[in-house]
């Protein structure tokens, strides 16, 4: 290959090289493949590598960002990786991506549920699970129990669905659940449990509040499972739930109740906000399994505009008028 080679040749070369990388998970490889073929390749397929310059890359990313910042961010990652490979293998002298300006995302405020909204969601799920069924199996109440575990642990939906009986310590002085896996659904593969969460560093043991402990005990009583490796939540035939199916069911139940914008990740942001308000961002970050509290503060905590009233007392002591 040379600078006069077609861009699709580099893509094929990069995808082949990526398969050799043993530090990338299959999920990451599939994601990179999808982003390159779906986002980048259509825009650069008729160009040679020599024609892929700084201005062209920046124009492409900025216009993509107008439609979707997330897509532009994903496209930037794979474009940078492919061109970096071309530099390392001496196909190009330098990467145009080294000089492309940063993408700027419009700042958003993380949205969390209020306590009243959480109670409305609970009531809606309870009503749906208790409704009269004329035909077919009755709901097994897993949806409500899954929500209670999300609220009591801050775990991602995939992490909750990956909890095994051996991860639970319900009879100790402090009942806990170990968050140590996640559910993976890849195209062409059966849904399965991955033996670590989103990152290896996010393995954690979380103390359980009483409402979550009650939900877990109810689930165990109903399922009757005793095998340590069995999943706490599973389908009627014992296979793992897919995260998409749980999201879809939650959305359908909420739509029926007229409640909008209910997602599993919003429960996670709600927990982060509650813990931050009570004990600060450091503990919230630890609970969520983040390595950097700044991630928690920027993306998960809904900031309150009310400053602690104790500031008035300190200022009164400092500047108050005597007599």
CSV table of C-alpha atoms in Angstrom, one decimal:
chain,number,residue,atom,x,y,z
A,1,UNK,CA,0.0,0.0,0.0
A,2,UNK,CA,1.0,3.6,-0.6
A,3,UNK,CA,-0.5,7.1,-0.2
A,4,UNK,CA,-2.1,6.5,-3.6
A,5,UNK,CA,-4.0,3.5,-2.4
A,6,UNK,CA,-7.8,3.8,-2.1
A,7,UNK,CA,-9.1,4.5,1.4
A,8,UNK,CA,-11.2,1.2,1.4
A,9,UNK,CA,-7.9,-0.7,1.1
A,10,UNK,CA,-6.7,0.9,4.3
A,11,UNK,CA,-10.0,0.0,6.0
A,12,UNK,CA,-9.7,-3.7,5.0
A,13,UNK,CA,-6.0,-3.6,6.2
A,14,UNK,CA,-7.0,-2.0,9.5
A,15,UNK,CA,-9.9,-4.4,10.2
A,16,UNK,CA,-7.6,-7.3,9.5
A,17,UNK,CA,-5.0,-5.9,11.9
A,18,UNK,CA,-7.6,-5.2,14.5
A,19,UNK,CA,-8.5,-8.9,14.6
A,20,UNK,CA,-5.0,-9.7,15.6
A,21,UNK,CA,-5.2,-7.4,18.7
A,22,UNK,CA,-5.8,-9.5,21.7
A,23,UNK,CA,-6.5,-6.6,24.1
A,24,UNK,CA,-9.7,-5.6,22.4
A,25,UNK,CA,-12.9,-7.4,23.3
A,26,UNK,CA,-15.1,-8.9,20.7
A,27,UNK,CA,-17.8,-6.2,21.5
A,28,UNK,CA,-15.3,-3.4,20.9
A,29,UNK,CA,-14.1,-4.9,17.6
A,30,UNK,CA,-17.7,-5.3,16.4
A,31,UNK,CA,-18.4,-1.7,17.4
A,32,UNK,CA,-15.4,-0.4,15.5
A,33,UNK,CA,-16.3,-2.4,12.5
A,34,UNK,CA,-19.8,-1.1,12.5
A,35,UNK,CA,-18.7,2.6,12.9
A,36,UNK,CA,-16.1,2.4,10.2
A,37,UNK,CA,-18.4,0.7,7.7
A,38,UNK,CA,-21.5,2.7,8.6
A,39,UNK,CA,-20.2,6.2,9.3
A,40,UNK,CA,-16.7,6.7,7.8
A,41,UNK,CA,-16.4,4.5,4.7
A,42,UNK,CA,-19.4,6.0,2.8
A,43,UNK,CA,-17.8,9.4,3.0
A,44,UNK,CA,-14.3,8.4,2.0
A,45,UNK,CA,-14.7,5.4,-0.2
A,46,UNK,CA,-13.9,7.2,-3.5
A,47,UNK,CA,-10.7,8.9,-2.1
A,48,UNK,CA,-7.1,7.9,-2.1
A,49,UNK,CA,-5.2,8.1,1.2
A,50,UNK,CA,-3.3,11.1,-0.1
A,51,UNK,CA,-6.6,12.9,-0.6
A,52,UNK,CA,-7.7,12.3,3.0
A,53,UNK,CA,-6.4,15.6,4.5
A,54,UNK,CA,-7.0,17.6,7.6
A,55,UNK,CA,-9.6,19.9,6.0
A,56,UNK,CA,-11.6,17.0,4.6
A,57,UNK,CA,-11.5,15.1,7.9
A,58,UNK,CA,-12.6,18.2,9.9
A,59,UNK,CA,-15.4,19.0,7.4
A,60,UNK,CA,-16.7,15.5,7.6
A,61,UNK,CA,-16.7,15.4,11.4
A,62,UNK,CA,-18.2,18.8,12.0
A,63,UNK,CA,-21.1,18.2,9.6
A,64,UNK,CA,-21.7,14.8,11.2
A,65,UNK,CA,-21.7,16.4,14.6
A,66,UNK,CA,-24.5,18.7,13.6
A,67,UNK,CA,-26.7,15.7,13.2
A,68,UNK,CA,-25.3,13.6,16.1
A,69,UNK,CA,-22.4,14.4,18.4
A,70,UNK,CA,-22.3,10.7,19.4
A,71,UNK,CA,-21.9,9.5,15.8
A,72,UNK,CA,-19.2,12.1,15.1
A,73,UNK,CA,-17.3,11.0,18.2
A,74,UNK,CA,-17.5,7.4,17.2
A,75,UNK,CA,-16.4,8.2,13.6
A,76,UNK,CA,-13.5,10.3,14.9
A,77,UNK,CA,-12.2,7.3,17.0
A,78,UNK,CA,-12.1,4.8,14.1
A,79,UNK,CA,-10.8,7.3,11.6
A,80,UNK,CA,-8.0,8.2,13.9
A,81,UNK,CA,-7.2,4.5,14.6
A,82,UNK,CA,-7.1,3.6,10.9
A,83,UNK,CA,-4.9,6.6,9.9
A,84,UNK,CA,-2.6,6.0,12.8
A,85,UNK,CA,-2.1,2.4,11.6
A,86,UNK,CA,-1.2,3.9,8.2
A,87,UNK,CA,1.5,6.0,9.8
A,88,UNK,CA,2.9,3.2,11.9
A,89,UNK,CA,3.2,1.0,8.9
A,90,UNK,CA,4.8,3.8,6.9
A,91,UNK,CA,2.0,4.1,4.4
A,92,UNK,CA,1.5,7.8,5.3
A,93,UNK,CA,4.2,10.2,6.8
A,94,UNK,CA,1.7,11.7,9.3
A,95,UNK,CA,-2.0,11.5,10.3
A,96,UNK,CA,-4.3,14.3,9.3
A,97,UNK,CA,-6.3,13.5,12.5
A,98,UNK,CA,-3.5,14.9,14.6
A,99,UNK,CA,-4.4,18.4,13.5
A,100,UNK,CA,-8.2,18.1,13.4
A,101,UNK,CA,-9.9,20.5,16.0
A,102,UNK,CA,-11.8,19.0,18.9
A,103,UNK,CA,-15.5,18.3,18.7
A,104,UNK,CA,-17.5,20.5,21.0
A,105,UNK,CA,-20.6,19.0,22.6
A,106,UNK,CA,-23.5,21.1,23.8
A,107,UNK,CA,-23.5,20.9,27.6
A,108,UNK,CA,-26.4,19.0,29.0
A,109,UNK,CA,-27.6,18.6,32.6
A,110,UNK,CA,-27.9,15.0,33.7
A,111,UNK,CA,-31.5,14.1,34.4
A,112,UNK,CA,-32.5,12.3,37.5
A,113,UNK,CA,-35.9,11.2,38.9
A,114,UNK,CA,-37.4,12.9,41.8
A,115,UNK,CA,-38.6,10.8,44.7
A,116,UNK,CA,-42.2,11.4,43.6
A,117,UNK,CA,-41.3,10.2,40.1
A,118,UNK,CA,-39.7,7.0,41.5
A,119,UNK,CA,-42.8,6.3,43.5
A,120,UNK,CA,-45.0,6.8,40.4
A,121,UNK,CA,-42.8,4.4,38.4
A,122,UNK,CA,-43.0,1.8,41.2
A,123,UNK,CA,-46.8,2.1,41.3
A,124,UNK,CA,-47.1,1.8,37.5
A,125,UNK,CA,-45.0,-1.4,37.5
A,126,UNK,CA,-46.9,-2.9,40.4
A,127,UNK,CA,-50.3,-2.2,38.7
A,128,UNK,CA,-49.0,-3.8,35.5
A,129,UNK,CA,-47.7,-6.9,37.3
A,130,UNK,CA,-50.9,-7.2,39.2
A,131,UNK,CA,-53.3,-6.7,36.3
A,132,UNK,CA,-55.8,-9.4,35.4
A,133,UNK,CA,-54.5,-11.8,32.8
A,134,UNK,CA,-57.1,-13.6,30.7
A,135,UNK,CA,-54.7,-15.7,28.7
A,136,UNK,CA,-51.0,-16.6,28.9
A,137,UNK,CA,-48.6,-16.6,31.8
A,138,UNK,CA,-48.8,-14.1,34.5
A,139,UNK,CA,-46.0,-11.6,35.0
A,140,UNK,CA,-43.3,-13.0,37.3
A,141,UNK,CA,-42.6,-9.6,38.9
A,142,UNK,CA,-39.0,-9.5,37.7
A,143,UNK,CA,-39.4,-6.1,36.2
A,144,UNK,CA,-40.2,-4.4,39.5
A,145,UNK,CA,-37.5,-6.4,41.3
A,146,UNK,CA,-34.9,-5.4,38.6
A,147,UNK,CA,-35.8,-1.7,39.2
A,148,UNK,CA,-35.4,-2.1,42.9
A,149,UNK,CA,-32.0,-3.6,42.5
A,150,UNK,CA,-31.0,-0.8,40.1
A,151,UNK,CA,-32.2,1.8,42.7
A,152,UNK,CA,-30.3,0.0,45.5
A,153,UNK,CA,-27.0,-0.6,43.8
A,154,UNK,CA,-26.6,2.0,41.0
A,155,UNK,CA,-25.6,-0.9,38.8
A,156,UNK,CA,-26.1,-0.8,35.0
A,157,UNK,CA,-28.9,-2.8,33.6
A,158,UNK,CA,-26.5,-5.4,32.1
A,159,UNK,CA,-24.7,-5.7,35.5
A,160,UNK,CA,-28.0,-6.3,37.4
A,161,UNK,CA,-29.0,-9.0,34.9
A,162,UNK,CA,-25.6,-10.6,35.4
A,163,UNK,CA,-25.8,-11.0,39.2
A,164,UNK,CA,-25.5,-14.6,40.2
A,165,UNK,CA,-26.6,-16.2,43.5
A,166,UNK,CA,-22.9,-16.6,44.5
A,167,UNK,CA,-22.6,-12.8,44.2
A,168,UNK,CA,-25.1,-12.3,47.0
A,169,UNK,CA,-24.4,-12.3,50.7
A,170,UNK,CA,-27.8,-11.7,52.3
A,171,UNK,CA,-27.3,-13.1,55.8
A,172,UNK,CA,-24.2,-11.3,56.9
A,173,UNK,CA,-24.2,-8.3,59.2
A,174,UNK,CA,-24.4,-6.1,56.1
A,175,UNK,CA,-26.2,-7.7,53.2
A,176,UNK,CA,-24.3,-7.2,49.9
A,177,UNK,CA,-24.3,-7.9,46.2
A,178,UNK,CA,-21.0,-8.2,44.2
A,179,UNK,CA,-21.2,-6.4,40.8
A,180,UNK,CA,-18.8,-8.6,38.8
A,181,UNK,CA,-20.2,-9.2,35.4
A,182,UNK,CA,-22.5,-7.9,32.6
A,183,UNK,CA,-24.8,-9.4,30.0
A,184,UNK,CA,-23.5,-9.4,26.4
A,185,UNK,CA,-25.7,-9.8,23.3
A,186,UNK,CA,-23.7,-9.9,20.0
A,187,UNK,CA,-25.0,-10.5,16.5
A,188,UNK,CA,-24.7,-14.2,15.6
A,189,UNK,CA,-24.0,-15.2,19.2
A,190,UNK,CA,-26.3,-16.3,22.1
A,191,UNK,CA,-26.8,-13.8,24.9
A,192,UNK,CA,-24.3,-14.6,27.7
A,193,UNK,CA,-22.8,-13.4,30.9
A,194,UNK,CA,-19.4,-11.7,30.6
A,195,UNK,CA,-17.2,-12.3,33.6
A,196,UNK,CA,-16.5,-8.7,34.3
A,197,UNK,CA,-18.5,-5.4,34.2
A,198,UNK,CA,-18.0,-2.7,31.7
A,199,UNK,CA,-14.4,-2.4,32.9
A,200,UNK,CA,-12.3,-4.6,35.1
A,201,UNK,CA,-11.9,-1.8,37.6
A,202,UNK,CA,-15.7,-1.5,38.1
A,203,UNK,CA,-16.0,-4.8,40.0
A,204,UNK,CA,-17.4,-3.8,43.4
A,205,UNK,CA,-19.3,-5.1,46.4
A,206,UNK,CA,-22.4,-3.0,47.3
A,207,UNK,CA,-24.3,-2.9,50.6
A,208,UNK,CA,-28.0,-3.5,50.0
A,209,UNK,CA,-30.8,-1.2,51.4
A,210,UNK,CA,-33.8,-3.0,52.8
A,211,UNK,CA,-36.0,-2.4,49.8
A,212,UNK,CA,-33.5,-4.1,47.5
A,213,UNK,CA,-32.9,-6.9,50.0
A,214,UNK,CA,-36.7,-7.5,50.1
A,215,UNK,CA,-36.9,-7.6,46.3
A,216,UNK,CA,-34.0,-10.1,46.0
A,217,UNK,CA,-35.5,-12.4,48.7
A,218,UNK,CA,-38.9,-12.3,46.9
A,219,UNK,CA,-37.1,-13.2,43.6
A,220,UNK,CA,-35.3,-16.1,45.2
A,221,UNK,CA,-38.4,-17.4,46.8
A,222,UNK,CA,-40.3,-17.3,43.5
A,223,UNK,CA,-37.5,-18.9,41.4
A,224,UNK,CA,-36.5,-21.6,43.9
A,225,UNK,CA,-32.9,-21.5,42.4
A,226,UNK,CA,-30.1,-22.7,44.7
A,227,UNK,CA,-27.3,-23.3,42.3
A,228,UNK,CA,-24.5,-20.7,43.1
A,229,UNK,CA,-23.9,-20.0,39.4
A,230,UNK,CA,-27.5,-19.4,38.6
A,231,UNK,CA,-28.5,-15.9,37.6
A,232,UNK,CA,-30.7,-14.0,39.9
A,233,UNK,CA,-32.8,-12.8,37.0
A,234,UNK,CA,-33.4,-15.0,34.0
A,235,UNK,CA,-36.0,-16.0,31.4
A,236,UNK,CA,-38.6,-18.7,32.1
A,237,UNK,CA,-36.3,-21.3,30.5
A,238,UNK,CA,-33.3,-20.1,32.6
A,239,UNK,CA,-31.4,-18.2,29.9
A,240,UNK,CA,-30.1,-14.6,30.5
A,241,UNK,CA,-32.4,-11.7,29.8
A,242,UNK,CA,-31.2,-9.4,27.0
A,243,UNK,CA,-30.8,-5.8,28.1
A,244,UNK,CA,-32.8,-4.7,25.1
A,245,UNK,CA,-35.8,-6.8,26.1
A,246,UNK,CA,-35.8,-5.4,29.6
A,247,UNK,CA,-35.6,-1.8,28.2
A,248,UNK,CA,-38.4,-2.6,25.8
A,249,UNK,CA,-40.6,-4.0,28.5
A,250,UNK,CA,-40.0,-1.1,30.8
A,251,UNK,CA,-40.8,1.4,28.0
A,252,UNK,CA,-44.0,-0.4,27.2
A,253,UNK,CA,-45.2,-0.4,30.8
A,254,UNK,CA,-44.3,3.2,31.2
A,255,UNK,CA,-46.0,4.2,27.9
A,256,UNK,CA,-49.2,2.4,29.2
A,257,UNK,CA,-49.0,4.4,32.4
A,258,UNK,CA,-48.3,7.7,30.6
A,259,UNK,CA,-44.9,8.2,32.1
A,260,UNK,CA,-42.2,9.5,29.8
A,261,UNK,CA,-38.4,9.3,29.7
A,262,UNK,CA,-37.9,6.3,31.9
A,263,UNK,CA,-34.7,4.4,31.1
A,264,UNK,CA,-32.5,2.1,33.1
A,265,UNK,CA,-29.6,4.5,33.0
A,266,UNK,CA,-31.7,7.3,34.4
A,267,UNK,CA,-32.1,5.2,37.6
A,268,UNK,CA,-28.2,5.1,37.7
A,269,UNK,CA,-28.1,8.9,37.5
A,270,UNK,CA,-30.8,9.2,40.2
A,271,UNK,CA,-28.8,7.1,42.6
A,272,UNK,CA,-25.6,9.1,41.9
A,273,UNK,CA,-27.5,12.3,42.5
A,274,UNK,CA,-28.9,11.1,45.8
A,275,UNK,CA,-25.5,9.9,47.1
A,276,UNK,CA,-23.8,13.1,46.0
A,277,UNK,CA,-26.3,15.2,47.8
A,278,UNK,CA,-25.9,13.2,51.0
A,279,UNK,CA,-22.2,12.4,51.0
A,280,UNK,CA,-20.5,14.0,48.0
A,281,UNK,CA,-19.2,13.0,44.6
A,282,UNK,CA,-16.4,10.8,45.8
A,283,UNK,CA,-18.7,8.2,47.4
A,284,UNK,CA,-21.1,8.5,44.4
A,285,UNK,CA,-18.2,7.7,42.1
A,286,UNK,CA,-17.2,4.7,44.2
A,287,UNK,CA,-20.7,3.3,44.2
A,288,UNK,CA,-21.0,3.7,40.4
A,289,UNK,CA,-17.7,2.0,39.8
A,290,UNK,CA,-16.0,5.0,38.2
A,291,UNK,CA,-12.3,5.5,38.5
A,292,UNK,CA,-12.6,9.3,38.2
A,293,UNK,CA,-15.2,11.3,40.2
A,294,UNK,CA,-15.2,13.9,37.4
A,295,UNK,CA,-17.0,11.4,35.1
A,296,UNK,CA,-19.6,11.0,37.8
A,297,UNK,CA,-20.0,14.7,38.3
A,298,UNK,CA,-20.2,15.6,34.6
A,299,UNK,CA,-22.4,12.8,33.3
A,300,UNK,CA,-24.4,11.4,36.3
A,301,UNK,CA,-25.1,14.0,39.0
A,302,UNK,CA,-28.0,16.4,38.7
A,303,UNK,CA,-26.6,19.6,40.2
A,304,UNK,CA,-28.7,21.4,42.7
A,305,UNK,CA,-28.9,25.2,42.4
A,306,UNK,CA,-29.5,25.6,46.1
A,307,UNK,CA,-26.3,26.2,48.1
A,308,UNK,CA,-26.0,24.8,51.7
A,309,UNK,CA,-27.7,27.4,53.9
A,310,UNK,CA,-24.9,27.1,56.4
A,311,UNK,CA,-23.0,29.7,54.3
A,312,UNK,CA,-25.3,32.4,55.7
A,313,UNK,CA,-24.4,31.4,59.3
A,314,UNK,CA,-20.6,31.7,58.5
A,315,UNK,CA,-21.1,35.0,56.8
A,316,UNK,CA,-23.2,36.3,59.7
A,317,UNK,CA,-20.4,35.4,62.1
A,318,UNK,CA,-17.8,37.1,59.9
A,319,UNK,CA,-19.6,40.3,58.8
A,320,UNK,CA,-22.7,40.6,61.0
A,321,UNK,CA,-23.4,44.0,62.6
A,322,UNK,CA,-22.9,43.9,66.4
A,323,UNK,CA,-25.8,45.2,68.5
